[in-house]
mmCIF file of C-alpha atoms in Angstrom:
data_model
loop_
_atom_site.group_PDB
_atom_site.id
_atom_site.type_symbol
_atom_site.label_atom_id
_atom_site.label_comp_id
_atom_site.label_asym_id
_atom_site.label_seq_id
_atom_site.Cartn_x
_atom_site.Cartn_y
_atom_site.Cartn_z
ATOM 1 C CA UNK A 237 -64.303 -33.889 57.933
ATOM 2 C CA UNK A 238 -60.606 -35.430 57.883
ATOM 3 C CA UNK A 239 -59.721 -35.094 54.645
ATOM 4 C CA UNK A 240 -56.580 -37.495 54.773
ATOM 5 C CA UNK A 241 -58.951 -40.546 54.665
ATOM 6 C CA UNK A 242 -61.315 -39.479 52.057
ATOM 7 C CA UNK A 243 -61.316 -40.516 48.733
ATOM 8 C CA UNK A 244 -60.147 -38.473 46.021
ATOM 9 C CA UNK A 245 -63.472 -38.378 44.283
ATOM 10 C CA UNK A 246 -65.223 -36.682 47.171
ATOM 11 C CA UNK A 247 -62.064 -34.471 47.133
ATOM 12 C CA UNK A 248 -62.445 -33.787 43.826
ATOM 13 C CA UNK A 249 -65.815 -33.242 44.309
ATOM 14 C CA UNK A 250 -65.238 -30.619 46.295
ATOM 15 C CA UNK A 251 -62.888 -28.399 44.474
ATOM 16 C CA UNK A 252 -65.525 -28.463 41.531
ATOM 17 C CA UNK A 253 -68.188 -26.544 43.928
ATOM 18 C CA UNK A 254 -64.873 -24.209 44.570
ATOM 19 C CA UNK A 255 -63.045 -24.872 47.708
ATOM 20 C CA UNK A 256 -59.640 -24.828 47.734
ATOM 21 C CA UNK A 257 -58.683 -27.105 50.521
ATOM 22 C CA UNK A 258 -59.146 -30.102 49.247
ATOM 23 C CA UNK A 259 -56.922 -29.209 46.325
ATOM 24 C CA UNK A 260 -54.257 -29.019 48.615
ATOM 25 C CA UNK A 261 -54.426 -32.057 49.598
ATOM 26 C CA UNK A 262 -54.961 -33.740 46.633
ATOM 27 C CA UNK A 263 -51.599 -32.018 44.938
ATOM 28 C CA UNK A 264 -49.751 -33.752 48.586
ATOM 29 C CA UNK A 265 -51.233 -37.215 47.284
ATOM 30 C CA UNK A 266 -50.228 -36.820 43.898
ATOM 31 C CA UNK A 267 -46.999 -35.073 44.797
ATOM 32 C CA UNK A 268 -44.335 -38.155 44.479
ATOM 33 C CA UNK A 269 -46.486 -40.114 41.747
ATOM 34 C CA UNK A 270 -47.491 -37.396 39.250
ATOM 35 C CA UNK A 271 -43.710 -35.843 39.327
ATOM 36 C CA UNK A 272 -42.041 -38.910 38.866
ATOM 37 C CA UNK A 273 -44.255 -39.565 35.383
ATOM 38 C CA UNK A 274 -43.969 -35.775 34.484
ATOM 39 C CA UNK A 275 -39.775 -36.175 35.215
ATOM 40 C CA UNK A 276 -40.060 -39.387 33.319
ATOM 41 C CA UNK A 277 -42.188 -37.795 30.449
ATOM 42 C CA UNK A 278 -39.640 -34.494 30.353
ATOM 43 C CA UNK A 279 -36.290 -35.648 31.497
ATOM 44 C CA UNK A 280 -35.512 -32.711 33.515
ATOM 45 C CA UNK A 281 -36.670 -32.273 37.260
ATOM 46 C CA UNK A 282 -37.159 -28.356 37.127
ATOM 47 C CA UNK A 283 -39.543 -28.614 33.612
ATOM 48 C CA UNK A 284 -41.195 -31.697 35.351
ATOM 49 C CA UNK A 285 -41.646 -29.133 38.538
ATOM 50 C CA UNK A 286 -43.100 -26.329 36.152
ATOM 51 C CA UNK A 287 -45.475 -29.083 34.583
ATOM 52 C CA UNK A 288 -46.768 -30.352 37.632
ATOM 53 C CA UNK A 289 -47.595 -27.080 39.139
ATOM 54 C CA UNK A 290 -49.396 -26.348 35.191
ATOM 55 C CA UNK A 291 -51.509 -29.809 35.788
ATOM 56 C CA UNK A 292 -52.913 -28.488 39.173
ATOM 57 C CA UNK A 293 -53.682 -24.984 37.559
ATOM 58 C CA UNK A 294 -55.871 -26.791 34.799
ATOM 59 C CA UNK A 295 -57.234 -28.923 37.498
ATOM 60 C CA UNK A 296 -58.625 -25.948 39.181
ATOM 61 C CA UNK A 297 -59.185 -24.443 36.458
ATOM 62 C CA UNK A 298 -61.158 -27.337 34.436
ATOM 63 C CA UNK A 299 -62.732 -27.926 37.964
ATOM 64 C CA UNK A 300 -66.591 -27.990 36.940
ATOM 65 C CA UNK A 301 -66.017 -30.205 33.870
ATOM 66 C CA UNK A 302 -65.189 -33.286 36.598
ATOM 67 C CA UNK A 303 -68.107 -35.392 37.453
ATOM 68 C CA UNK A 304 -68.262 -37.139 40.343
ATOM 69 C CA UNK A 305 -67.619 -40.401 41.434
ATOM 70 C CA UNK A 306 -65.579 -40.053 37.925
ATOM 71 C CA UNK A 307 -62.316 -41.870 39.152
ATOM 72 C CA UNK A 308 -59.471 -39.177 39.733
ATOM 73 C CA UNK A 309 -56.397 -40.557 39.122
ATOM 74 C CA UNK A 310 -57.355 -41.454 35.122
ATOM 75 C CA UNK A 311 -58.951 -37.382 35.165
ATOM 76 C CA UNK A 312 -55.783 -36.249 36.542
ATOM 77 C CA UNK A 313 -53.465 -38.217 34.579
ATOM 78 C CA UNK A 314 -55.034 -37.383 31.316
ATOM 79 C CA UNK A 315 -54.355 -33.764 31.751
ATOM 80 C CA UNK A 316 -51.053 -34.374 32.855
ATOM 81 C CA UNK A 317 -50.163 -36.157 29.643
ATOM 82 C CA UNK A 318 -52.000 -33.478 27.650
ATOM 83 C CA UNK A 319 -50.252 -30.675 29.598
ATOM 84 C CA UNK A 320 -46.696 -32.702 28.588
ATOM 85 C CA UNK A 321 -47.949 -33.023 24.758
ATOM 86 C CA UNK A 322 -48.676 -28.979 24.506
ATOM 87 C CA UNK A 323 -45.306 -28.246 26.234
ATOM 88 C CA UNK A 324 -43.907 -31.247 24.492
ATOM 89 C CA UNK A 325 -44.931 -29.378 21.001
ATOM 90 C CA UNK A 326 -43.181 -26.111 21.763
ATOM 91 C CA UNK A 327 -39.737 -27.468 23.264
ATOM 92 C CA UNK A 328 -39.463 -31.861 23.294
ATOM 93 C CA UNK A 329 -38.215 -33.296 26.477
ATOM 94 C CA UNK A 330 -34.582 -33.966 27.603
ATOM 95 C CA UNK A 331 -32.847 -36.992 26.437
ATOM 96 C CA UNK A 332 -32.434 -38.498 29.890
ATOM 97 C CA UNK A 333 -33.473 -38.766 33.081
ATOM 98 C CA UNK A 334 -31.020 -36.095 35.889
ATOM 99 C CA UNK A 335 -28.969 -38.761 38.033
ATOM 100 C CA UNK A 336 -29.725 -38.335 42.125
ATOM 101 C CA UNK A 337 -33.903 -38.647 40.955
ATOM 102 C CA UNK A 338 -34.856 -39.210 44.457
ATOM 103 C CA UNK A 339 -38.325 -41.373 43.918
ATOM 104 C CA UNK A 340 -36.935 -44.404 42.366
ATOM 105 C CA UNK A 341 -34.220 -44.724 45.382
ATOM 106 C CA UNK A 342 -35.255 -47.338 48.069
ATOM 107 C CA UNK A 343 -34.289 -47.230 51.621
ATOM 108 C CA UNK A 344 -31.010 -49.294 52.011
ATOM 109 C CA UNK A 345 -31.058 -52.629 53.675
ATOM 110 C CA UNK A 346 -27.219 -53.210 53.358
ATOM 111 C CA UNK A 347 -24.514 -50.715 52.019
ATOM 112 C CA UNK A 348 -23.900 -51.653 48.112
ATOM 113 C CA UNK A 349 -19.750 -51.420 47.422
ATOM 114 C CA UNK A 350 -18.658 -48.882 45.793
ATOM 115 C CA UNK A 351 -18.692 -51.033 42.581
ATOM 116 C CA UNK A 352 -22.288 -52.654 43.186
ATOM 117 C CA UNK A 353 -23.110 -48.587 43.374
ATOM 118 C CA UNK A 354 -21.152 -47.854 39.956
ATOM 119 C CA UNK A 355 -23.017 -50.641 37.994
ATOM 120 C CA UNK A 356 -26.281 -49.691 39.076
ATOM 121 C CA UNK A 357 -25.768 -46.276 38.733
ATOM 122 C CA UNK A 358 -24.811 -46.959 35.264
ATOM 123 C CA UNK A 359 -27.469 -49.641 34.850
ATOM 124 C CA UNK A 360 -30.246 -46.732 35.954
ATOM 125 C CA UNK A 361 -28.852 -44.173 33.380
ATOM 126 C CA UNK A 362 -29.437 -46.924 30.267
ATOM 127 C CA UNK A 363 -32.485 -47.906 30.814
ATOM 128 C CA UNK A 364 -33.318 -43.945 31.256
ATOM 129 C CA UNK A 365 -32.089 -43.472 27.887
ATOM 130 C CA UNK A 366 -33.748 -46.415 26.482
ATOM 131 C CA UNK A 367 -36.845 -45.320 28.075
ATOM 132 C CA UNK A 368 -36.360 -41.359 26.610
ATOM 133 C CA UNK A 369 -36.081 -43.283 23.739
ATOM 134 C CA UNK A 370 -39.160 -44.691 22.977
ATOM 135 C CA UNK A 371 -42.287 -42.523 21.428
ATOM 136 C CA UNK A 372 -44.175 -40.719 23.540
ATOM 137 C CA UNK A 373 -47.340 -43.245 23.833
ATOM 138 C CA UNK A 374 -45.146 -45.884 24.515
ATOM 139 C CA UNK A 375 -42.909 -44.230 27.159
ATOM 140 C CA UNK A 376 -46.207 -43.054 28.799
ATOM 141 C CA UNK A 377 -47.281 -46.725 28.841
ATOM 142 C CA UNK A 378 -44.302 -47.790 30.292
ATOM 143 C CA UNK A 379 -43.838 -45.211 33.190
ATOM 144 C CA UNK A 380 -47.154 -45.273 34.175
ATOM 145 C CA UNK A 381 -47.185 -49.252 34.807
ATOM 146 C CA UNK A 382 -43.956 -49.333 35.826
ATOM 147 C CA UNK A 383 -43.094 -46.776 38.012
ATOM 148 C CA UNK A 384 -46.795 -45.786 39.051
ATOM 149 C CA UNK A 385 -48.207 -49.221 39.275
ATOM 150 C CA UNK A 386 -51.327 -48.439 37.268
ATOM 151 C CA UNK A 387 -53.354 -50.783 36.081
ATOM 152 C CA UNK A 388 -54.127 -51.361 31.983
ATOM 153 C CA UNK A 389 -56.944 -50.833 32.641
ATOM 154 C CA UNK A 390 -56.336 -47.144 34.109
ATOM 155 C CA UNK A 391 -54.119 -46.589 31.967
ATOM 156 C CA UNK A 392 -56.197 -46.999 28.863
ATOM 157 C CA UNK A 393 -58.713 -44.612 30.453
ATOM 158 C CA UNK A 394 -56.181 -42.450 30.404
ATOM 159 C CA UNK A 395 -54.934 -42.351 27.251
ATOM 160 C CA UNK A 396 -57.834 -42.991 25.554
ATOM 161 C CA UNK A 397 -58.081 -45.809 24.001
ATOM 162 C CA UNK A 398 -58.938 -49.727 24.342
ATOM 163 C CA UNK A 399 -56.877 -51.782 26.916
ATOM 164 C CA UNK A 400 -55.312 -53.817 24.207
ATOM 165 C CA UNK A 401 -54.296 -50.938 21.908
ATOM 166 C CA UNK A 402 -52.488 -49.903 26.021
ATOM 167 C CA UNK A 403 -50.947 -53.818 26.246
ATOM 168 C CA UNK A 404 -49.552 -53.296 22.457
ATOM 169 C CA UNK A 405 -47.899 -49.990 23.213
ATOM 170 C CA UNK A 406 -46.282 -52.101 26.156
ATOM 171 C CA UNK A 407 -45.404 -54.947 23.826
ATOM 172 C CA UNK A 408 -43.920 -52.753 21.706
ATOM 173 C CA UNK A 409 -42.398 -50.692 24.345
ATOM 174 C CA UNK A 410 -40.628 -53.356 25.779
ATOM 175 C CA UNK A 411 -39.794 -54.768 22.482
ATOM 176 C CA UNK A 412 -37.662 -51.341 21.890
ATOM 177 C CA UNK A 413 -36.118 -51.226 25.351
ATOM 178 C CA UNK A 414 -34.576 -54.356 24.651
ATOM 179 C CA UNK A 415 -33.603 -53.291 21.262
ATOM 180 C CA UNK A 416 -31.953 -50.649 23.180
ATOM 181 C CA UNK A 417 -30.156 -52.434 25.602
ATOM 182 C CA UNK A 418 -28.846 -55.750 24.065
ATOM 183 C CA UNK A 419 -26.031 -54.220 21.862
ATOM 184 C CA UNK A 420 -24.968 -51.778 24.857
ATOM 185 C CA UNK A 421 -24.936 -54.409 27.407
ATOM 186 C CA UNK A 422 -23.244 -56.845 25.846
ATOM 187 C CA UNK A 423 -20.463 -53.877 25.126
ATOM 188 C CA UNK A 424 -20.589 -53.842 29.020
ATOM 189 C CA UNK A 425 -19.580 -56.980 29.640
ATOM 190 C CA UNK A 426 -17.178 -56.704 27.099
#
């Protein structure tokens, strides 16, 4: 069967009676949006690398406690926020995000100037650091709606917990980010 257009479910389903296969193509799905939370989460590409290569070990290894059609993006997001927590414990993530993170860069329609480049460049790096800022719930809140488009829903499968306990984390979230940036940027613009 052509795995590309199978769901991940049935891929996941799978892997739990022990082929490896369709692991491999579930880690190419999940390649771009699992290491941009884990980056987001750590602050440093080459931990966020050793992380995500951690959350594929535990998926194999935690393989026979999935249960299928159990959706598998909330399965594997939860252990990726539990594998982040455990290393998290033993050595807390980097203040900010590396500049040159290739999955938040969009194709260009226009060359920026050199100046449009600077600002945004330097618009990127605060709202990094405002994000690296917040606690961990809420920073997981916030990356995984906005920079993996998940749903509150998903997300408060994922984190366990009701949807409005998720919205309030983003509330809050966004509260501090703003917090954050209001006294810097109006230094900017000074």
């Amino acid at each position: 069967m052509n795995q590309v257009n199978t769901s991940d479910e049935w891929l996941m389903r799978q892997v739990a009676r022990g082929q490896r296969e369709p692991l491999e193509t579930l880690v190419r799905r999940y390649a771009s949006p699992l290491l941009t939370y884990i980056q987001r989460m750590a602050g440093d590409r080459h931990r966020a690398e050793e992380l995500f290569q951690d959350v594929f070990l535990a998926v194999w290894e935690k393989r026979r406690t999935y249960r299928f059609p159990r959706p598998f993006r909330p399965w594997l997001f939860s252990i990726a926020i539990n594998r982040c927590r455990q290393a998290f414990r033993q050595q807390p993530p980097a203040e900010v995000m590396p500049l040159g993170s290739t999955e938040s860069q969009l194709p260009e329609t226009s060359a920026p100037s050199p100046v449009q480049s600077a600002v945004a460049t330097e618009t990127a790096q605060l709202v990094a650091r405002a994000v690296a800022s917040l606690p961990a719930q809420q920073r997981t809140v916030v990356v995984l709606r906005n920079w993996n488009g998940m749903s509150y829903t998903e997300i408060a499968q994922i984190v366990r917990c009701g949807e409005a306990t998720v919205r309030s984390h983003m509330h809050h979230a966004l509260a501090g980010i703003r917090r954050y940036l209001e006294p810097r940027m109006r230094s900017e613009a000074l």
